[in-house]
N, CA, C and O atoms as a printed pandas DataFrame, in Angstrom:
     atom_number atom_name residue_name chain_id  residue_number  x_coord  y_coord  z_coord
0              1         N          MET        A               1   76.682  106.599   65.399
1              2        CA          MET        A               1   77.799  107.409   64.968
2              3         C          MET        A               1   79.070  106.887   65.648
3              4         O          MET        A               1   79.133  106.791   66.874
4              5         N          GLU        A               2   80.057  106.560   64.855
5              6        CA          GLU        A               2   81.310  106.008   65.385
6              7         C          GLU        A               2   82.284  107.138   65.728
7              8         O          GLU        A               2   82.451  108.096   64.973
8              9         N          ILE        A               3   82.909  106.994   66.874
9             10        CA          ILE        A               3   83.902  107.985   67.304
10            11         C          ILE        A               3   85.218  107.701   66.567
11            12         O          ILE        A               3   85.604  106.544   66.406
12            13         N          SER        A               4   85.896  108.750   66.126
13            14        CA          SER        A               4   87.149  108.548   65.395
14            15         C          SER        A               4   88.245  108.066   66.340
15            16         O          SER        A               4   88.195  108.319   67.544
16            17         N          LYS        A               5   89.217  107.380   65.794
17            18        CA          LYS        A               5   90.327  106.861   66.604
18            19         C          LYS        A               5   91.139  108.002   67.212
19            20         O          LYS        A               5   91.669  107.863   68.315
20            21         N          THR        A               6   91.240  109.109   66.517
21            22        CA          THR        A               6   91.989  110.254   67.056
22            23         C          THR        A               6   91.309  110.800   68.306
23            24         O          THR        A               6   91.971  111.050   69.313
24            25         N          ILE        A               7   89.999  110.986   68.250
25            26        CA          ILE        A               7   89.260  111.471   69.420
26            27         C          ILE        A               7   89.356  110.447   70.554
27            28         O          ILE        A               7   89.528  110.822   71.714
28            29         N          LEU        A               8   89.248  109.173   70.228
29            30        CA          LEU        A               8   89.407  108.118   71.228
30            31         C          LEU        A               8   90.804  108.189   71.863
31            32         O          LEU        A               8   90.958  108.009   73.071
32            33         N          GLY        A               9   91.802  108.452   71.038
33            34        CA          GLY        A               9   93.166  108.604   71.548
34            35         C          GLY        A               9   93.272  109.739   72.548
35            36         O          GLY        A               9   93.922  109.594   73.583
36            37         N          TYR        A              10   92.639  110.870   72.250
37            38        CA          TYR        A              10   92.644  112.005   73.185
38            39         C          TYR        A              10   91.934  111.639   74.483
39            40         O          TYR        A              10   92.378  112.017   75.567
40            41         N          ILE        A              11   90.835  110.906   74.370
41            42        CA          ILE        A              11   90.065  110.500   75.550
42            43         C          ILE        A              11   90.889  109.556   76.431
43            44         O          ILE        A              11   90.734  109.553   77.652
44            45         N          ILE        A              12   91.745  108.772   75.824
45            46        CA          ILE        A              12   92.616  107.859   76.585
46            47         C          ILE        A              12   93.843  108.602   77.113
47            48         O          ILE        A              12   94.207  108.436   78.277
48            49         N          TYR        A              13   94.474  109.406   76.287
49            50        CA          TYR        A              13   95.732  110.086   76.608
50            51         C          TYR        A              13   95.593  111.068   77.768
51            52         O          TYR        A              13   96.375  111.024   78.717
52            53         N          LEU        A              14   94.613  111.942   77.697
53            54        CA          LEU        A              14   94.508  113.016   78.689
54            55         C          LEU        A              14   94.361  112.509   80.130
55            56         O          LEU        A              14   95.094  112.986   80.997
56            57         N          PRO        A              15   93.466  111.579   80.429
57            58        CA          PRO        A              15   93.391  111.103   81.824
58            59         C          PRO        A              15   94.675  110.417   82.291
59            60         O          PRO        A              15   95.053  110.532   83.456
60            61         N          ILE        A              16   95.339  109.709   81.389
61            62        CA          ILE        A              16   96.573  109.010   81.785
62            63         C          ILE        A              16   97.656  110.014   82.151
63            64         O          ILE        A              16   98.277  109.886   83.206
64            65         N          VAL        A              17   97.898  111.012   81.302
65            66        CA          VAL        A              17   98.973  111.964   81.612
66            67         C          VAL        A              17   98.599  112.856   82.792
67            68         O          VAL        A              17   99.473  113.246   83.565
68            69         N          LEU        A              18   97.330  113.182   82.944
69            70        CA          LEU        A              18   96.934  113.973   84.111
70            71         C          LEU        A              18   97.110  113.156   85.389
71            72         O          LEU        A              18   97.586  113.683   86.394
72            73         N          PHE        A              19   96.734  111.882   85.365
73            74        CA          PHE        A              19   96.939  111.026   86.535
74            75         C          PHE        A              19   98.429  110.911   86.858
75            76         O          PHE        A              19   98.826  111.073   88.012
76            77         N          LEU        A              20   99.261  110.633   85.841
77            78        CA          LEU        A              20  100.707  110.514   86.068
78            79         C          LEU        A              20  101.274  111.797   86.685
79            80         O          LEU        A              20  102.047  111.749   87.642
80            81         N          THR        A              21  100.881  112.932   86.129
81            82        CA          THR        A              21  101.375  114.219   86.626
82            83         C          THR        A              21  100.948  114.448   88.070
83            84         O          THR        A              21  101.763  114.830   88.910
84            85         N          LEU        A              22   99.686  114.217   88.355
85            86        CA          LEU        A              22   99.192  114.442   89.714
86            87         C          LEU        A              22   99.809  113.460   90.709
87            88         O          LEU        A              22  100.143  113.845   91.830
88            89         N          TYR        A              23   99.961  112.211   90.317
89            90        CA          TYR        A              23  100.551  111.204   91.207
90            91         C          TYR        A              23  102.015  111.543   91.515
91            92         O          TYR        A              23  102.425  111.551   92.676
92            93         N          VAL        A              24  102.793  111.819   90.473
93            94        CA          VAL        A              24  104.213  112.139   90.674
94            95         C          VAL        A              24  104.343  113.429   91.485
95            96         O          VAL        A              24  105.152  113.501   92.410
96            97         N          GLY        A              25  103.556  114.437   91.143
97            98        CA          GLY        A              25  103.609  115.705   91.866
98            99         C          GLY        A              25  103.237  115.543   93.331
99           100         O          GLY        A              25  103.919  116.068   94.212
100          101         N          LYS        A              26  102.160  114.820   93.591
101          102        CA          LYS        A              26  101.725  114.618   94.978
102          103         C          LYS        A              26  102.801  113.887   95.776
103          104         O          LYS        A              26  103.117  114.270   96.903
104          105         N          THR        A              27  103.362  112.830   95.182
105          106        CA          THR        A              27  104.397  112.054   95.866
106          107         C          THR        A              27  105.650  112.890   96.092
107          108         O          THR        A              27  106.212  112.894   97.187
108          109         N          LEU        A              28  106.084  113.593   95.060
109          110        CA          LEU        A              28  107.290  114.416   95.151
110          111         C          LEU        A              28  107.152  115.483   96.224
111          112         O          LEU        A              28  108.038  115.632   97.065
112          113         N          PHE        A              29  106.063  116.220   96.207
113          114        CA          PHE        A              29  105.957  117.367   97.104
114          115         C          PHE        A              29  105.492  116.995   98.506
115          116         O          PHE        A              29  105.669  117.777   99.440
116          117         N          LYS        A              30  104.905  115.825   98.665
117          118        CA          LYS        A              30  104.614  115.344  100.015
118          119         C          LYS        A              30  105.935  115.018  100.718
119          120         O          LYS        A              30  106.098  115.294  101.907
120          121         N          ASN        A              31  106.865  114.435   99.978
121          122        CA          ASN        A              31  108.149  114.052  100.558
122          123         C          ASN        A              31  109.172  115.184  100.549
123          124         O          ASN        A              31  110.091  115.184  101.368
124          125         N          SER        A              32  109.033  116.135   99.652
125          126        CA          SER        A              32  110.035  117.205   99.558
126          127         C          SER        A              32  109.918  118.235  100.675
127          128         O          SER        A              32  110.847  119.012  100.891
128          129         N          ILE        A              33  108.802  118.254  101.381
129          130        CA          ILE        A              33  108.674  119.205  102.489
130          131         C          ILE        A              33  109.741  118.943  103.551
131          132         O          ILE        A              33  110.146  119.860  104.265
132          133         N          ILE        A              34  110.192  117.705  103.655
133          134        CA          ILE        A              34  111.267  117.360  104.597
134          135         C          ILE        A              34  112.541  118.108  104.213
135          136         O          ILE        A              34  113.224  118.665  105.072
136          137         N          TYR        A              35  112.855  118.119  102.917
137          138        CA          TYR        A              35  114.042  118.831  102.437
138          139         C          TYR        A              35  113.877  120.336  102.616
139          140         O          TYR        A              35  114.815  121.033  103.002
140          141         N          MET        A              36  112.686  120.823  102.336
141          142        CA          MET        A              36  112.443  122.261  102.483
142          143         C          MET        A              36  112.589  122.694  103.939
143          144         O          MET        A              36  113.161  123.749  104.216
144          145         N          ASN        A              37  112.081  121.896  104.861
145          146        CA          ASN        A              37  112.228  122.234  106.282
146          147         C          ASN        A              37  113.687  122.220  106.699
147          148         O          ASN        A              37  114.107  123.021  107.534
148          149         N          ASP        A              38  114.466  121.307  106.116
149          150        CA          ASP        A              38  115.892  121.241  106.418
150          151         C          ASP        A              38  116.631  122.444  105.826
151          152         O          ASP        A              38  117.518  123.010  106.465
152          153         N          ILE        A              39  116.262  122.828  104.613
153          154        CA          ILE        A              39  116.909  123.967  103.956
154          155         C          ILE        A              39  116.576  125.266  104.683
155          156         O          ILE        A              39  117.463  126.086  104.922
156          157         N          PHE        A              40  115.309  125.460  105.035
157          158        CA          PHE        A              40  114.853  126.686  105.689
158          159         C          PHE        A              40  114.698  126.448  107.189
159          160         O          PHE        A              40  113.594  126.507  107.731
160          161         N          LYS        A              41  115.806  126.182  107.833
161          162        CA          LYS        A              41  115.835  125.846  109.273
162          163         C          LYS        A              41  114.908  126.747  110.097
163          164         O          LYS        A              41  114.966  127.973  110.015
164          165         N          ASN        A              42  114.053  126.098  110.890
165          166        CA          ASN        A              42  113.156  126.782  111.825
166          167         C          ASN        A              42  112.234  127.810  111.174
167          168         O          ASN        A              42  111.701  128.684  111.858
168          169         N          ARG        A              43  112.046  127.713  109.885
169          170        CA          ARG        A              43  111.117  128.614  109.191
170          171         C          ARG        A              43  110.148  127.756  108.376
171          172         O          ARG        A              43  110.159  127.771  107.145
172          173         N          GLU        A              44  109.315  127.010  109.095
173          174        CA          GLU        A              44  108.411  126.053  108.470
174          175         C          GLU        A              44  107.421  126.710  107.518
175          176         O          GLU        A              44  107.046  126.125  106.502
176          177         N          GLU        A              45  106.997  127.935  107.852
177          178        CA          GLU        A              45  106.066  128.644  106.984
178          179         C          GLU        A              45  106.710  128.947  105.625
179          180         O          GLU        A              45  106.075  128.788  104.583
180          181         N          LEU        A              46  107.964  129.379  105.646
181          182        CA          LEU        A              46  108.701  129.665  104.411
182          183         C          LEU        A              46  108.942  128.378  103.629
183          184         O          LEU        A              46  108.841  128.370  102.402
184          185         N          ALA        A              47  109.258  127.299  104.326
185          186        CA          ALA        A              47  109.473  126.004  103.679
186          187         C          ALA        A              47  108.196  125.526  102.994
187          188         O          ALA        A              47  108.233  125.060  101.855
188          189         N          ALA        A              48  107.068  125.644  103.692
189          190        CA          ALA        A              48  105.785  125.204  103.124
190          191         C          ALA        A              48  105.394  126.065  101.924
191          192         O          ALA        A              48  104.911  125.547  100.917
192          193         N          ALA        A              49  105.600  127.366  102.031
193          194        CA          ALA        A              49  105.258  128.268  100.926
194          195         C          ALA        A              49  106.128  127.982   99.703
195          196         O          ALA        A              49  105.625  127.945   98.580
196          197         N          THR        A              50  107.410  127.784   99.911
197          198        CA          THR        A              50  108.324  127.476   98.802
198          199         C          THR        A              50  107.958  126.142   98.164
199          200         O          THR        A              50  107.966  126.009   96.940
200          201         N          ASN        A              51  107.639  125.167   98.987
201          202        CA          ASN        A              51  107.241  123.857   98.477
202          203         C          ASN        A              51  105.963  123.967   97.636
203          204         O          ASN        A              51  105.853  123.326   96.590
204          205         N          THR        A              52  105.015  124.764   98.081
205          206        CA          THR        A              52  103.771  124.973   97.337
206          207         C          THR        A              52  104.043  125.649   95.999
207          208         O          THR        A              52  103.456  125.276   94.983
208          209         N          LEU        A              53  104.927  126.636   95.993
209          210        CA          LEU        A              53  105.268  127.314   94.730
210          211         C          LEU        A              53  105.960  126.359   93.761
211          212         O          LEU        A              53  105.687  126.383   92.561
212          213         N          PHE        A              54  106.855  125.520   94.278
213          214        CA          PHE        A              54  107.487  124.501   93.434
214          215         C          PHE        A              54  106.425  123.567   92.855
215          216         O          PHE        A              54  106.482  123.199   91.682
216          217         N          LYS        A              55  105.455  123.188   93.691
217          218        CA          LYS        A              55  104.409  122.266   93.259
218          219         C          LYS        A              55  103.560  122.880   92.137
219          220         O          LYS        A              55  103.274  122.217   91.140
220          221         N          ILE        A              56  103.170  124.118   92.301
221          222        CA          ILE        A              56  102.372  124.789   91.275
222          223         C          ILE        A              56  103.155  124.894   89.976
223          224         O          ILE        A              56  102.617  124.633   88.901
224          225         N          GLY        A              57  104.425  125.275   90.072
225          226        CA          GLY        A              57  105.270  125.344   88.882
226          227         C          GLY        A              57  105.418  123.988   88.211
227          228         O          GLY        A              57  105.391  123.896   86.984
228          229         N          PHE        A              58  105.576  122.935   89.005
229          230        CA          PHE        A              58  105.688  121.569   88.491
230          231         C          PHE        A              58  104.437  121.195   87.707
231          232         O          PHE        A              58  104.525  120.690   86.588
232          233         N          TYR        A              59  103.269  121.445   88.301
233          234        CA          TYR        A              59  102.017  121.103   87.628
234          235         C          TYR        A              59  101.823  121.917   86.353
235          236         O          TYR        A              59  101.451  121.366   85.317
236          237         N          LEU        A              60  102.067  123.204   86.421
237          238        CA          LEU        A              60  101.890  124.050   85.237
238          239         C          LEU        A              60  102.811  123.626   84.098
239          240         O          LEU        A              60  102.382  123.508   82.950
240          241         N          LEU        A              61  104.058  123.402   84.422
241          242        CA          LEU        A              61  105.037  123.013   83.406
242          243         C          LEU        A              61  104.696  121.663   82.784
243          244         O          LEU        A              61  104.734  121.520   81.562
244          245         N          ASN        A              62  104.369  120.686   83.598
245          246        CA          ASN        A              62  104.132  119.340   83.091
246          247         C          ASN        A              62  102.787  119.185   82.394
247          248         O          ASN        A              62  102.701  118.522   81.360
248          249         N          ILE        A              63  101.745  119.780   82.940
249          250        CA          ILE        A              63  100.448  119.712   82.255
250          251         C          ILE        A              63  100.514  120.517   80.962
251          252         O          ILE        A              63   99.941  120.118   79.948
252          253         N          GLY        A              64  101.202  121.635   80.997
253          254        CA          GLY        A              64  101.393  122.426   79.775
254          255         C          GLY        A              64  102.110  121.633   78.699
255          256         O          GLY        A              64  101.719  121.673   77.532
256          257         N          PHE        A              65  103.159  120.909   79.080
257          258        CA          PHE        A              65  103.897  120.097   78.110
258          259         C          PHE        A              65  103.020  118.968   77.579
259          260         O          PHE        A              65  103.044  118.671   76.385
260          261         N          ALA        A              66  102.244  118.338   78.464
261          262        CA          ALA        A              66  101.348  117.253   78.038
262          263         C          ALA        A              66  100.336  117.757   77.012
263          264         O          ALA        A              66  100.027  117.060   76.046
264          265         N          LEU        A              67   99.825  118.958   77.220
265          266        CA          LEU        A              67   98.876  119.536   76.262
266          267         C          LEU        A              67   99.571  119.967   74.972
267          268         O          LEU        A              67   99.000  119.874   73.885
268          269         N          LEU        A              68  100.789  120.432   75.104
269          270        CA          LEU        A              68  101.553  120.869   73.935
270          271         C          LEU        A              68  101.827  119.722   72.970
271          272         O          LEU        A              68  101.835  119.918   71.754
272          273         N          ILE        A              69  102.051  118.529   73.506
273          274        CA          ILE        A              69  102.346  117.374   72.647
274          275         C          ILE        A              69  101.094  116.527   72.401
275          276         O          ILE        A              69  101.207  115.368   72.003
276          277         N          LEU        A              70   99.930  117.076   72.627
277          278        CA          LEU        A              70   98.668  116.341   72.527
278          279         C          LEU        A              70   98.386  115.787   71.136
279          280         O          LEU        A              70   97.842  114.689   71.021
280          281         N          LYS        A              71   98.729  116.494   70.101
281          282        CA          LYS        A              71   98.320  116.133   68.742
282          283         C          LYS        A              71   98.708  114.695   68.379
283          284         O          LYS        A              71   99.865  114.292   68.496
284          285         N          LEU        A              72   97.704  113.943   67.936
285          286        CA          LEU        A              72   97.911  112.588   67.435
286          287         C          LEU        A              72   97.744  112.620   65.916
287          288         O          LEU        A              72   96.733  113.105   65.410
288          289         N          SER        A              73   98.715  112.113   65.208
289          290        CA          SER        A              73   98.637  112.053   63.753
290          291         C          SER        A              73   98.502  110.592   63.336
291          292         O          SER        A              73   99.485  109.854   63.275
292          293         N          LEU        A              74   97.287  110.198   63.055
293          294        CA          LEU        A              74   97.032  108.831   62.615
294          295         C          LEU        A              74   96.811  108.859   61.101
295          296         O          LEU        A              74   95.891  109.513   60.610
296          297         N          HIS        A              75   97.662  108.147   60.377
297          298        CA          HIS        A              75   97.527  108.112   58.920
298          299         C          HIS        A              75   96.373  107.207   58.501
299          300         O          HIS        A              75   95.712  107.444   57.490
300          301         N          GLU        A              76   96.152  106.185   59.287
301          302        CA          GLU        A              76   95.022  105.281   59.067
302          303         C          GLU        A              76   94.178  105.342   60.328
303          304         O          GLU        A              76   94.663  105.711   61.398
304          305         N          ASN        A              77   92.952  104.988   60.197
305          306        CA          ASN        A              77   92.071  104.989   61.353
306          307         C          ASN        A              77   92.032  103.594   61.974
307          308         O          ASN        A              77   90.960  103.035   62.206
308          309         N          SER        A              78   93.243  103.029   62.245
309          310        CA          SER        A              78   93.313  101.658   62.761
310          311         C          SER        A              78   93.611  101.644   64.257
311          312         O          SER        A              78   94.255  102.549   64.788
312          313         N          THR        A              79   93.133  100.612   64.915
313          314        CA          THR        A              79   93.366  100.442   66.343
314          315         C          THR        A              79   94.850  100.236   66.622
315          316         O          THR        A              79   95.376  100.760   67.604
316          317         N          GLN        A              80   95.527   99.473   65.762
317          318        CA          GLN        A              80   96.960   99.230   65.953
318          319         C          GLN        A              80   97.734  100.539   65.929
319          320         O          GLN        A              80   98.591  100.771   66.782
320          321         N          GLN        A              81   97.438  101.386   64.966
321          322        CA          GLN        A              81   98.151  102.662   64.871
322          323         C          GLN        A              81   97.841  103.553   66.082
323          324         O          GLN        A              81   98.719  104.267   66.566
324          325         N          LEU        A              82   96.611  103.512   66.562
325          326        CA          LEU        A              82   96.241  104.281   67.747
326          327         C          LEU        A              82   97.040  103.816   68.957
327          328         O          LEU        A              82   97.578  104.639   69.698
328          329         N          ILE        A              83   97.122  102.508   69.164
329          330        CA          ILE        A              83   97.861  101.957   70.308
330          331         C          ILE        A              83   99.340  102.322   70.209
331          332         O          ILE        A              83   99.950  102.692   71.212
332          333         N          GLU        A              84   99.915  102.224   69.034
333          334        CA          GLU        A              84  101.334  102.570   68.846
334          335         C          GLU        A              84  101.573  104.052   69.077
335          336         O          GLU        A              84  102.561  104.431   69.706
336          337         N          ALA        A              85  100.678  104.892   68.574
337          338        CA          ALA        A              85  100.828  106.344   68.764
338          339         C          ALA        A              85  100.697  106.709   70.238
339          340         O          ALA        A              85  101.473  107.520   70.745
340          341         N          LEU        A              86   99.728  106.123   70.930
341          342        CA          LEU        A              86   99.553  106.396   72.359
342          343         C          LEU        A              86  100.742  105.891   73.169
343          344         O          LEU        A              86  101.197  106.552   74.102
344          345         N          SER        A              87  101.233  104.723   72.806
345          346        CA          SER        A              87  102.392  104.166   73.490
346          347         C          SER        A              87  103.590  105.102   73.364
347          348         O          SER        A              87  104.278  105.369   74.349
348          349         N          PHE        A              88  103.835  105.590   72.176
349          350        CA          PHE        A              88  104.952  106.511   71.950
350          351         C          PHE        A              88  104.744  107.815   72.702
351          352         O          PHE        A              88  105.656  108.303   73.370
352          353         N          LYS        A              89  103.556  108.378   72.598
353          354        CA          LYS        A              89  103.272  109.673   73.213
354          355         C          LYS        A              89  103.313  109.589   74.746
355          356         O          LYS        A              89  103.913  110.450   75.389
356          357         N          ILE        A              90  102.696  108.585   75.325
357          358        CA          ILE        A              90  102.690  108.435   76.786
358          359         C          ILE        A              90  104.088  108.057   77.281
359          360         O          ILE        A              90  104.511  108.506   78.346
360          361         N          GLY        A              91  104.798  107.239   76.515
361          362        CA          GLY        A              91  106.178  106.888   76.874
362          363         C          GLY        A              91  107.079  108.113   76.883
363          364         O          GLY        A              91  107.877  108.301   77.801
364          365         N          LYS        A              92  106.945  108.950   75.846
365          366        CA          LYS        A              92  107.739  110.180   75.771
366          367         C          LYS        A              92  107.411  111.095   76.958
367          368         O          LYS        A              92  108.308  111.682   77.563
368          369         N          TYR        A              93  106.136  111.206   77.279
369          370        CA          TYR        A              93  105.739  112.056   78.393
370          371         C          TYR        A              93  106.246  111.497   79.723
371          372         O          TYR        A              93  106.672  112.257   80.593
372          373         N          THR        A              94  106.204  110.185   79.882
373          374        CA          THR        A              94  106.683  109.559   81.114
374          375         C          THR        A              94  108.175  109.800   81.305
375          376         O          THR        A              94  108.623  110.082   82.416
376          377         N          ILE        A              95  108.949  109.688   80.220
377          378        CA          ILE        A              95  110.389  109.981   80.303
378          379         C          ILE        A              95  110.606  111.444   80.679
379          380         O          ILE        A              95  111.438  111.747   81.534
380          381         N          TYR        A              96  109.869  112.345   80.051
381          382        CA          TYR        A              96  109.954  113.773   80.374
382          383         C          TYR        A              96  109.622  114.003   81.851
383          384         O          TYR        A              96  110.321  114.750   82.536
384          385         N          LEU        A              97  108.552  113.360   82.343
385          386        CA          LEU        A              97  108.139  113.522   83.733
386          387         C          LEU        A              97  109.216  113.003   84.684
387          388         O          LEU        A              97  109.468  113.606   85.727
388          389         N          GLY        A              98  109.844  111.897   84.330
389          390        CA          GLY        A              98  110.940  111.361   85.137
390          391         C          GLY        A              98  112.117  112.318   85.186
391          392         O          GLY        A              98  112.727  112.501   86.239
392          393         N          ILE        A              99  112.440  112.929   84.055
393          394        CA          ILE        A              99  113.529  113.918   84.015
394          395         C          ILE        A              99  113.187  115.106   84.903
395          396         O          ILE        A              99  114.040  115.600   85.640
396          397         N          MET        A             100  111.945  115.565   84.835
397          398        CA          MET        A             100  111.526  116.690   85.678
398          399         C          MET        A             100  111.608  116.322   87.162
399          400         O          MET        A             100  111.975  117.154   87.991
400          401         N          LEU        A             101  111.272  115.091   87.490
401          402        CA          LEU        A             101  111.372  114.627   88.872
402          403         C          LEU        A             101  112.824  114.695   89.350
403          404         O          LEU        A             101  113.099  115.180   90.447
404          405         N          PHE        A             102  113.743  114.210   88.525
405          406        CA          PHE        A             102  115.152  114.230   88.911
406          407         C          PHE        A             102  115.711  115.655   88.968
407          408         O          PHE        A             102  116.575  115.943   89.796
408          409         N          ILE        A             103  115.235  116.531   88.114
409          410        CA          ILE        A             103  115.653  117.938   88.186
410          411         C          ILE        A             103  115.212  118.542   89.517
411          412         O          ILE        A             103  115.981  119.256   90.160
412          413         N          HIS        A             104  113.980  118.257   89.931
413          414        CA          HIS        A             104  113.513  118.773   91.217
414          415         C          HIS        A             104  114.310  118.182   92.378
415          416         O          HIS        A             104  114.650  118.895   93.322
416          417         N          LEU        A             105  114.608  116.891   92.313
417          418        CA          LEU        A             105  115.422  116.285   93.364
418          419         C          LEU        A             105  116.804  116.928   93.420
419          420         O          LEU        A             105  117.333  117.188   94.500
420          421         N          PHE        A             106  117.384  117.183   92.243
421          422        CA          PHE        A             106  118.678  117.858   92.178
422          423         C          PHE        A             106  118.593  119.233   92.849
423          424         O          PHE        A             106  119.482  119.614   93.611
424          425         N          LEU        A             107  117.522  119.968   92.560
425          426        CA          LEU        A             107  117.361  121.295   93.166
426          427         C          LEU        A             107  117.219  121.196   94.684
427          428         O          LEU        A             107  117.772  122.020   95.413
428          429         N          PHE        A             108  116.479  120.193   95.164
429          430        CA          PHE        A             108  116.334  120.024   96.611
430          431         C          PHE        A             108  117.675  119.693   97.261
431          432         O          PHE        A             108  118.031  120.272   98.287
432          433         N          PHE        A             109  118.421  118.760   96.662
433          434        CA          PHE        A             109  119.729  118.392   97.224
434          435         C          PHE        A             109  120.706  119.561   97.156
435          436         O          PHE        A             109  121.496  119.763   98.077
436          437         N          ARG        A             110  120.656  120.325   96.080
437          438        CA          ARG        A             110  121.525  121.504   95.936
438          439         C          ARG        A             110  121.181  122.547   97.005
439          440         O          ARG        A             110  122.069  123.148   97.609
440          441         N          GLY        A             111  119.887  122.750   97.227
441          442        CA          GLY        A             111  119.461  123.693   98.264
442          443         C          GLY        A             111  119.903  123.235   99.641
443          444         O          GLY        A             111  120.320  124.043  100.470
444          445         N          LYS        A             112  119.810  121.939   99.878
445          446        CA          LYS        A             112  120.242  121.397  101.174
446          447         C          LYS        A             112  121.745  121.578  101.350
447          448         O          LYS        A             112  122.207  121.932  102.435
448          449         N          LYS        A             113  122.507  121.335  100.288
449          450        CA          LYS        A             113  123.962  121.487  100.339
450          451         C          LYS        A             113  124.345  122.943  100.600
451          452         O          LYS        A             113  125.231  123.215  101.410
452          453         N          LYS        A             114  123.686  123.875   99.921
453          454        CA          LYS        A             114  123.986  125.297  100.127
454          455         C          LYS        A             114  123.599  125.742  101.532
455          456         O          LYS        A             114  124.291  126.554  102.146
456          457         N          SER        A             115  122.505  125.213  102.029
457          458        CA          SER        A             115  122.074  125.543  103.383
458          459         C          SER        A             115  123.095  125.058  104.405
459          460         O          SER        A             115  123.448  125.773  105.342
460          461         N          LYS        A             116  123.560  123.830  104.205
461          462        CA          LYS        A             116  124.549  123.259  105.114
462          463         C          LYS        A             116  125.849  124.061  105.058
463          464         O          LYS        A             116  126.482  124.290  106.088
464          465         N          LYS        A             117  126.248  124.487  103.854
465          466        CA          LYS        A             117  127.468  125.269  103.671
466          467         C          LYS        A             117  127.337  126.634  104.362
467          468         O          LYS        A             117  128.279  127.104  105.000
468          469         N          ALA        A             118  126.169  127.263  104.230
469          470        CA          ALA        A             118  125.955  128.566  104.856
470          471         C          ALA        A             118  126.002  128.452  106.370
471          472         O          ALA        A             118  126.509  129.348  107.046
472          473         N          ILE        A             119  125.484  127.372  106.899
473          474        CA          ILE        A             119  125.505  127.163  108.359
474          475         C          ILE        A             119  126.946  126.952  108.831
475          476         O          ILE        A             119  127.352  127.518  109.846
476          477         N          SER        A             120  127.723  126.137  108.099
477          478        CA          SER        A             120  129.112  125.884  108.510
478          479         C          SER        A             120  129.957  127.143  108.399
479          480         O          SER        A             120  130.858  127.350  109.212
480          481         N          GLU        A             121  129.683  127.992  107.406
481          482        CA          GLU        A             121  130.413  129.249  107.273
482          483         C          GLU        A             121  130.067  130.214  108.393
483          484         O          GLU        A             121  130.914  130.992  108.832
484          485         N          SER        A             122  128.803  130.164  108.862
485          486        CA          SER        A             122  128.419  131.056  109.956
486          487         C          SER        A             122  129.097  130.641  111.266
487          488         O          SER        A             122  129.343  131.485  112.127
488          489         N          TYR        A             123  129.399  129.347  111.420
489          490        CA          TYR        A             123  130.101  128.888  112.607
490          491         C          TYR        A             123  131.591  129.260  112.557
491          492         O          TYR        A             123  132.236  129.440  113.590
492          493         N          ASP        A             124  132.117  129.369  111.333
493          494        CA          ASP        A             124  133.533  129.703  111.163
494          495         C          ASP        A             124  133.826  131.165  111.479
495          496         O          ASP        A             124  134.965  131.515  111.789
496          497         N          HIS        A             125  132.809  132.020  111.405
497          498        CA          HIS        A             125  133.053  133.457  111.624
498          499         C          HIS        A             125  132.667  133.900  112.979
499          500         O          HIS        A             125  132.812  135.077  113.308
């Protein structure tokens, strides 16, 4: 019994996007704890908890989006069409994941800036 190209596409697509999501998330949140500790001065427990909540939200949002765009529409059952469809779908997801990474970095830098501003204002009063 031959497996259809669409099912094969799902078997290829899902591990790739899950790996990308987990790799980017692990890297982002391993390094973002530094920013969280800076934002939440001397409150490491709060920084770690906030970082964990960001991480869970990141995974839920990105894995949810990957599943939402899962559908492969192959008009022919050809290998070429499967490769092109996977290339487009994984490429689109990778761009989305990169945008999400930069949004999180923006939020970390914004939080750091607000924290620094609040500290300088407390010294002024």
